[in-house]
Coordinates of C-alpha atoms in Angstrom, one line a residue:
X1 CA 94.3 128.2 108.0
X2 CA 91.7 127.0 105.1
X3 CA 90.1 123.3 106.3
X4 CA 91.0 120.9 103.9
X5 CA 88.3 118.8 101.8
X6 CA 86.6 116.2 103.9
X7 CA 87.0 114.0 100.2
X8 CA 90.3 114.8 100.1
X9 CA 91.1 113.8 103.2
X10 CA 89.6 110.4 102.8
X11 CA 90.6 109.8 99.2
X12 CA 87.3 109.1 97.9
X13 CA 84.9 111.2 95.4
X14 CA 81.4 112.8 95.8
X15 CA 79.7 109.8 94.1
X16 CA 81.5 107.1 96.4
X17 CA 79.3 105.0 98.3
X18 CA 79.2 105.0 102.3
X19 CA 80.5 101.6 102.1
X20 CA 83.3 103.1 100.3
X21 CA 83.7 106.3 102.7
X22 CA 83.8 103.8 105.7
X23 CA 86.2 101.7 104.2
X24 CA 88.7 104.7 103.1
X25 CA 88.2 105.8 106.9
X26 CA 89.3 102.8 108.4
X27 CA 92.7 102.6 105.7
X28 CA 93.1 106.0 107.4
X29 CA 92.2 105.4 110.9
X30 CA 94.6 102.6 111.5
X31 CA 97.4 104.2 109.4
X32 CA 97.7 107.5 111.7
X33 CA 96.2 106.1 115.1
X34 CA 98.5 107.5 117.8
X35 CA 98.7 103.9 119.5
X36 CA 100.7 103.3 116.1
X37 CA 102.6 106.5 115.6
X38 CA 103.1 107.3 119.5
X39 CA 104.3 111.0 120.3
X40 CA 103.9 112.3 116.5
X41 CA 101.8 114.9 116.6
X42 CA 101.0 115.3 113.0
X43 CA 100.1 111.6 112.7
X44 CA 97.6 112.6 115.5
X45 CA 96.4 115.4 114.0
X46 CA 95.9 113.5 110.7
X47 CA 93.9 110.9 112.6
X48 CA 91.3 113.1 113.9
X49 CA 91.1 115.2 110.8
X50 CA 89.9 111.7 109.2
X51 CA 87.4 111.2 112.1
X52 CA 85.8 114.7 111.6
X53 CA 85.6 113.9 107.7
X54 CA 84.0 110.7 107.9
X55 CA 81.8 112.1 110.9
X56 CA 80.1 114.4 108.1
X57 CA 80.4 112.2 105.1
X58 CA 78.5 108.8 106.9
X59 CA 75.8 111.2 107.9
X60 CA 73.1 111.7 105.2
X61 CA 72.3 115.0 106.0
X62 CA 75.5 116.3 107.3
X63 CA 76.6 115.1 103.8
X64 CA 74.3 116.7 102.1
X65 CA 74.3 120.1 103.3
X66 CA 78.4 119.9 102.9
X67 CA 77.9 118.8 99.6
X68 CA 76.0 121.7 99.1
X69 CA 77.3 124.7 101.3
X70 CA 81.0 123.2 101.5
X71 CA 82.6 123.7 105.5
X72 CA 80.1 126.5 105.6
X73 CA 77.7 124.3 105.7
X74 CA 78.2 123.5 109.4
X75 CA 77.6 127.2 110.6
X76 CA 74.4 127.0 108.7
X77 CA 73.0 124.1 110.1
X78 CA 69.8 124.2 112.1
X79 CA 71.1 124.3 115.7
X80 CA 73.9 126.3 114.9
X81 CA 76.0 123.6 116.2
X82 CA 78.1 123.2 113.1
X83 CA 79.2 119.7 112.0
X84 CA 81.1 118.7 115.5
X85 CA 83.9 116.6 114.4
X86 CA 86.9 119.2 115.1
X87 CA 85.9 118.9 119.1
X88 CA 86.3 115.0 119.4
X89 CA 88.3 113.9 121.7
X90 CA 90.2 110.2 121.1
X91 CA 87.6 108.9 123.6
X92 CA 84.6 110.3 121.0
X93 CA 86.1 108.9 118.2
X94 CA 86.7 105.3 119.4
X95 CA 82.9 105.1 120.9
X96 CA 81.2 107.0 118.0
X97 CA 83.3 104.8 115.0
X98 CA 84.2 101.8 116.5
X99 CA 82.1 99.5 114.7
X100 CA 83.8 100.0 111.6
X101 CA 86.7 98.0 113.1
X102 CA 84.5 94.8 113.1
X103 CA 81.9 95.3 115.4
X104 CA 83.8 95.5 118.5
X105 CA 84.1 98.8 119.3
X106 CA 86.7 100.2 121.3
X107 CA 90.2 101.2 120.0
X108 CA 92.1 98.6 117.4
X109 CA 95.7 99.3 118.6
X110 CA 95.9 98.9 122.1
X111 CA 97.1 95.3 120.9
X112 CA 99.8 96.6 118.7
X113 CA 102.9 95.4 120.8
X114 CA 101.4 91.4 120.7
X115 CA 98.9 89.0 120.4
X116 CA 95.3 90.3 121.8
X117 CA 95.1 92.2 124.3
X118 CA 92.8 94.7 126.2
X119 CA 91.8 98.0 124.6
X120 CA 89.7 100.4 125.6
X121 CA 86.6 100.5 127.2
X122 CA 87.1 96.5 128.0
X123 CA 87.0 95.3 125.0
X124 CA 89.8 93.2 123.2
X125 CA 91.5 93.1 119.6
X126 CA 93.9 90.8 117.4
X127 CA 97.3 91.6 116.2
X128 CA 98.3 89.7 113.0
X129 CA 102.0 87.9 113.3
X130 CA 105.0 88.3 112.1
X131 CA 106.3 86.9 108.9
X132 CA 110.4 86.6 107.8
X133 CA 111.6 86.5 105.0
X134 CA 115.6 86.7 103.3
X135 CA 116.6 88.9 101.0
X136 CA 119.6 88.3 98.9
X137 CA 121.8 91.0 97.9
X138 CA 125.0 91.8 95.5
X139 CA 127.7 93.7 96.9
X140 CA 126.7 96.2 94.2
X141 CA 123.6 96.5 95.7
X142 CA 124.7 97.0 99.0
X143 CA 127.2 99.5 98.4
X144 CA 124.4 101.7 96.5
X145 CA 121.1 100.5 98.1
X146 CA 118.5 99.0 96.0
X147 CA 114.4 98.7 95.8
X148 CA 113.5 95.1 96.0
X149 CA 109.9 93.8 94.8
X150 CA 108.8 90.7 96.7
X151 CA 106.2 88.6 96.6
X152 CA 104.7 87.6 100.1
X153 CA 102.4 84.9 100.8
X154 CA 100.1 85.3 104.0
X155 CA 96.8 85.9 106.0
X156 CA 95.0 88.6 104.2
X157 CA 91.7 90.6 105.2
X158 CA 89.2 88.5 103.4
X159 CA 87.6 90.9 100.5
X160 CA 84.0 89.8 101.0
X161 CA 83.3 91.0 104.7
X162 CA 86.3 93.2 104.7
X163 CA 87.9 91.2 107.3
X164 CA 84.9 91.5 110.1
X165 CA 84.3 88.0 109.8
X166 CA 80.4 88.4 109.2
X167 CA 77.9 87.7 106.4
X168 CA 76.6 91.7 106.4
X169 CA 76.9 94.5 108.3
X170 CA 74.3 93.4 110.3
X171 CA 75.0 89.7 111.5
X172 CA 76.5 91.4 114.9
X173 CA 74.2 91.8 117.9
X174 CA 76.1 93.0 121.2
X175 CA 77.1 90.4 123.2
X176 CA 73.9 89.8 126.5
X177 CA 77.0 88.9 129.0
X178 CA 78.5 92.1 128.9
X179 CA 76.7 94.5 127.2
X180 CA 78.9 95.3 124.5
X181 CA 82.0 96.5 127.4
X182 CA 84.1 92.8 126.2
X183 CA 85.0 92.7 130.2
X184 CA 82.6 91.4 132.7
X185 CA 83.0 91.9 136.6
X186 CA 82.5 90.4 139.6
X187 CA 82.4 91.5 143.9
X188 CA 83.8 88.9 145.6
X189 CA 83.5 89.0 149.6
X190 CA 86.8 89.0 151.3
X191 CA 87.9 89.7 155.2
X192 CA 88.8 92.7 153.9
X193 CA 86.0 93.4 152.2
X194 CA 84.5 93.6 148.8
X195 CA 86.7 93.3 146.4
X196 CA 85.9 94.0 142.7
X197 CA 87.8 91.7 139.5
X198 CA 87.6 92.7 135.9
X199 CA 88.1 89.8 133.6
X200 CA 88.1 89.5 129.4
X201 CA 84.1 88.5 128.5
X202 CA 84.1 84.3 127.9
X203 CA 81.1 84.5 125.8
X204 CA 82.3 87.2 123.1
X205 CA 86.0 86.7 123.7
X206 CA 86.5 90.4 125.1
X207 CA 85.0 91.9 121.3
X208 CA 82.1 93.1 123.1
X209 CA 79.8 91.7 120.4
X210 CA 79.1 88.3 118.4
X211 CA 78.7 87.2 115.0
X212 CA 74.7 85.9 114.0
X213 CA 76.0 84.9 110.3
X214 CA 79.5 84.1 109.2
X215 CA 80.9 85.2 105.8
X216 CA 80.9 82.4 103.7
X217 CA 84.3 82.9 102.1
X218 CA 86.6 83.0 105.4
X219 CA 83.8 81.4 107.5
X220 CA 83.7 83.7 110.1
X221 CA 87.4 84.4 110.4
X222 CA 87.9 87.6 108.6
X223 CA 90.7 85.8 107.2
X224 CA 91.5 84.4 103.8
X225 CA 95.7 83.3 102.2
X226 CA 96.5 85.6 99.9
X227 CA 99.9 86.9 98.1
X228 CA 101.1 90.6 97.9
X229 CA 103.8 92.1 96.5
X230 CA 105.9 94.1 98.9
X231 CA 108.5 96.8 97.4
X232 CA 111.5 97.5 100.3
X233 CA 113.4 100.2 100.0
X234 CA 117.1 98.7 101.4
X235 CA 119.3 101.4 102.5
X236 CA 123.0 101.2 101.7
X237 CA 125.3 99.6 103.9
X238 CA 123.7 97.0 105.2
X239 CA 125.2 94.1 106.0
X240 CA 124.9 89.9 106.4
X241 CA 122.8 88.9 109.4
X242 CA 121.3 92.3 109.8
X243 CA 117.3 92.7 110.1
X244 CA 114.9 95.5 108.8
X245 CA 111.2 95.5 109.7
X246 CA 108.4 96.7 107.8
X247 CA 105.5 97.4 109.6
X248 CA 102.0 96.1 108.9
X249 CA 102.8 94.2 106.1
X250 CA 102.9 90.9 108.2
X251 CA 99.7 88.6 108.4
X252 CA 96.5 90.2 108.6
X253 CA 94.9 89.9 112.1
X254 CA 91.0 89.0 112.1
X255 CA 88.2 91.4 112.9
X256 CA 89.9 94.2 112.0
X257 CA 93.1 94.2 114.2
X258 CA 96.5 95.5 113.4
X259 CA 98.5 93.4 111.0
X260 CA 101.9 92.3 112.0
X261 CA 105.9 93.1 110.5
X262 CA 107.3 92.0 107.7
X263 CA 110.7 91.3 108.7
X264 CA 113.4 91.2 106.3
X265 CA 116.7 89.4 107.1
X266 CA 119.9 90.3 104.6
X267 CA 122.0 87.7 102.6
X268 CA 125.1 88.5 100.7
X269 CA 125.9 87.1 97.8
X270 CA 129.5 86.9 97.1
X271 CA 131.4 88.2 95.2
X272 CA 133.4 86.9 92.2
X273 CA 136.8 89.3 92.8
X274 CA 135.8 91.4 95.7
X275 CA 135.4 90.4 99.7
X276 CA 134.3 92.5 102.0
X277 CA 135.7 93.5 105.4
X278 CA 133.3 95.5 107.6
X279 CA 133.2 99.0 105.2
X280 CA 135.9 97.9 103.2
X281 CA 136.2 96.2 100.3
X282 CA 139.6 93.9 99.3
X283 CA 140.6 93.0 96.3
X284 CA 144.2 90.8 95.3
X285 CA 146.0 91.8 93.1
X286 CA 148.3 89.8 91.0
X287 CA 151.1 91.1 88.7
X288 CA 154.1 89.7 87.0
X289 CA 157.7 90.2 88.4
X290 CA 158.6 92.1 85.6
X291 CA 155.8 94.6 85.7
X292 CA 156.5 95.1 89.2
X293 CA 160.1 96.0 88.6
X294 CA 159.7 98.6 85.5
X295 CA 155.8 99.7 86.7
X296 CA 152.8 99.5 85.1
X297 CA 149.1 100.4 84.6
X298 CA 146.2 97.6 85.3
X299 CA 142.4 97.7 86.0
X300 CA 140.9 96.5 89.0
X301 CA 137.4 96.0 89.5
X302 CA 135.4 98.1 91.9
X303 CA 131.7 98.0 93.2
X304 CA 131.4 101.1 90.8
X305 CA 132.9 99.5 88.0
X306 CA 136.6 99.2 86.4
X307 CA 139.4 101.5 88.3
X308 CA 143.0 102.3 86.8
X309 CA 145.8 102.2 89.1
X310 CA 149.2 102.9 88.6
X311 CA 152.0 100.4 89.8
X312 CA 155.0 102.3 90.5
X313 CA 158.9 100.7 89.4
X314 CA 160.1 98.8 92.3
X315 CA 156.9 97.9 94.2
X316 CA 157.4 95.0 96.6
X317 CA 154.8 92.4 97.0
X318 CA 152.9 92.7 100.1
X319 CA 152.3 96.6 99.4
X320 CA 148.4 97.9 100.1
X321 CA 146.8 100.7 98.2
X322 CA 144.0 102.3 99.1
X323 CA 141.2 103.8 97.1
X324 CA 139.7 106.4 99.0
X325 CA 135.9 106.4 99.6
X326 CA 135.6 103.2 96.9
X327 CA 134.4 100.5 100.1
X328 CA 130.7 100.6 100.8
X329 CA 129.1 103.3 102.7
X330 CA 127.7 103.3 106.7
X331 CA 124.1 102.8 107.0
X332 CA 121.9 106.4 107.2
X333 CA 125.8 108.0 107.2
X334 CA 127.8 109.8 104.8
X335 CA 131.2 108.0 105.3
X336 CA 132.2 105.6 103.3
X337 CA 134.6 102.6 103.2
X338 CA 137.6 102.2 101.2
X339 CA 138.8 99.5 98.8
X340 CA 142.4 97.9 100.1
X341 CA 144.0 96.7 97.1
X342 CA 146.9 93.9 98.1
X343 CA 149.8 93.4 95.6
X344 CA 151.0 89.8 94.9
X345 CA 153.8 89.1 92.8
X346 CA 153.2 86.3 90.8
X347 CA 155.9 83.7 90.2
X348 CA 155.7 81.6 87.3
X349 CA 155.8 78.1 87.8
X350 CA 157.6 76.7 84.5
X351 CA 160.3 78.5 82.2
X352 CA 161.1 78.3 78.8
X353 CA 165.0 77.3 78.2
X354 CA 165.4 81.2 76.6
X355 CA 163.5 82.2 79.8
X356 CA 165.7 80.6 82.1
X357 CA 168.8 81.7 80.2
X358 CA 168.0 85.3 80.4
X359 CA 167.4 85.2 83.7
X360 CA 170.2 83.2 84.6
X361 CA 172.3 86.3 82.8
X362 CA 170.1 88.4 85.3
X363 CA 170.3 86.9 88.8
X364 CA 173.8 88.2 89.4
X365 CA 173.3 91.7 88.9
X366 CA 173.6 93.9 92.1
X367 CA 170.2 95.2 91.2
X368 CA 168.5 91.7 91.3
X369 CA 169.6 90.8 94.8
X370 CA 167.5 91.2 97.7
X371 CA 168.5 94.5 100.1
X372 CA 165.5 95.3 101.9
X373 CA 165.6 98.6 103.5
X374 CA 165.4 99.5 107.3
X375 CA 162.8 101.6 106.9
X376 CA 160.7 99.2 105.0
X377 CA 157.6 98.2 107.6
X378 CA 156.9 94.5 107.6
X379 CA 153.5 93.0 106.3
X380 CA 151.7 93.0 109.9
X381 CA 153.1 96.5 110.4
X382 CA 151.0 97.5 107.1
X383 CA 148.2 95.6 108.0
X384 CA 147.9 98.0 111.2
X385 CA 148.4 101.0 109.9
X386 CA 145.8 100.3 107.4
X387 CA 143.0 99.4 110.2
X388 CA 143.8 101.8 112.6

């Protein structure tokens, strides 16, 4: 299998600049690191296919001679060595590259799951928080699922030192208590012995270096407020209350750490005919005495627009009917809710004197008195064969 381009693979051109190449390496290094994407291999394989591109594209020569002779270009090299990248190991790449995450070294998600915390080789990185936000959403949009664009305000990576906190490049020098490890330790004598402790470095804060200059702009904080917008993909079915997370697109964390979630809490709006119960939607339906007794046809709204339904002669008040497959649908399933429509027979409140009189000529026919049949289920009955 061909090697893909090491350009390609970082998303950058032959004329980019190595500040360019680094910064396109550290996009991809902390989107496929294997701390964030645990157990996916292609994620991992990803991640060290950036490491080996940027391994040859930050080196002058190595750049050069690829520029030149293409992935050949490593078999030709002088010691016949070839350009190396494809054997790193994880440990290679976090000692080799680990300055681009700020100066620290050392791997930037063994902090993903909180605060900051202890990485490898000692040293110690920041994870940006959380941020929440609501979301409100029709019942149309619900039933279907919608894209919503939304603007976020929050702690951003501050453009001018790209988030390391520092004036240039080089206003780091490793930190002289310990050496650049972010952990310092100590042999204490016990009864039992010597006994050795590890602790988080006080004088660099566990980064395993310090900062000579700060950057003007965030003053040292790799940290500036800034608004994005955010576009969430809401999947259908979702309901009040419920929570989605989107992650990285929380706060920025300083020195190049892992940002935090977004998370996204639903609201529904309501509805102006239509309420929702679980996966099904009701709707009340009212109709006239008269249409009831001879039948009709009326429109009811649905969450996919305007529905015909047919009222058959003699239909009692109280009867449900059901629209198959017209409620909203389970989230990340195919089923579907139905719509419950509930007929109400609507009495009218005040007669004209002809009004009266023809139904006063009315209400002693046989086929105006009430004769319920046995076999006629009762409202609750309905109710429970509907649910169940």
């Amino acid at each position: 299998m061909s090697k893909r381009d090491y350009y390609d693979i970082l998303g950058v051109t032959r004329s980019s600049t190595a500040d360019e190449i680094k910064k396109a390496y550290r996009k991809m290094a902390i989107k496929y690191h294997p701390d964030k994407n645990p157990g996916d291999k292609k994620s991992e394989e990803n991640f060290k296919e950036a490491a080996e591109a940027y391994e040859v594209l930050s080196n002058a020569d190595k750049k050069k001679r690829y520029d030149q002779f293409g992935h050949a270009g490593g078999a030709a090299s002088a010691n016949g060595g070839g350009y190396g990248g494809g054997n790193m190991n994880m440990e290679d790449i976090f000692s080799q590259f680990g300055d681009i995450f700020g100066g620290g070294g050392g791997s930037p998600f063994d902090s993903f799951f909180g605060g900051q915390q202890q990485a490898r080789g000692g040293r110690r990185v920041s994870r940006g928080s959380n941020l929440r936000i609501k979301v409100k959403l029709t019942l149309e949009e619900i039933a279907k699922g919608v894209e919503k664009k939304v603007k976020v305000n929050k702690q951003i990576s501050c453009e001018t030192c790209d988030g390391s906190g520092a004036k240039d490049k080089s206003s780091f020098h490793t930190c002289n208590t310990c050496n650049g490890s972010g952990s310092v330790r100590r042999v204490t004598n016990t009864i039992l012995g010597q006994m050795q402790t590890t602790s988080t470095c006080p004088t660099c804060n566990g980064e395993g270096s310090e900062i000579t200059a700060k950057c003007t702009v965030c003053h040292g904080e790799g940290l500036t407020r800034g608004e994005e917008t955010i576009s969430i993909n809401i999947p259908a079915g979702v309901s009040e209350g419920m929570q989605l997370s989107m992650s990285g697109k929380g706060n920025a964390a300083a020195r190049g750490g892992i940002a935090g979630d977004l998370i996204i809490l639903i609201e529904e709006l309501p509805h102006e005919f239509l309420k929702r119960e679980g996966n099904n939607i009701i709707y009340d339906l009212h109709i006239s005495f008269i249409d009831a007794a001879i039948g009709s046809s009326v429109e009811v709204p649905t969450i996919d627009g305007k529905a015909k339904i047919k009222i058959e002669p003699g239909t009692q008040g109280g009867k449900i009917l059901r629209l198959k497959a017209k409620g909203v649908p389970e989230v990340n399933s195919y089923h579907r809710g139905d719509q419950l429509i509930y007929v109400n027979i609507w009495t009218p409140k005040a007669l004209s004197k002809d009004e009266r009189d023809l139904l006063d000529q009315l209400k002693d026919s046989p086929n105006f008195r009430p004769q319920p049949g046995k076999n006629e289920k009762s409202f609750f009955d309905k109710m429970k064969e509907y649910f169940e």
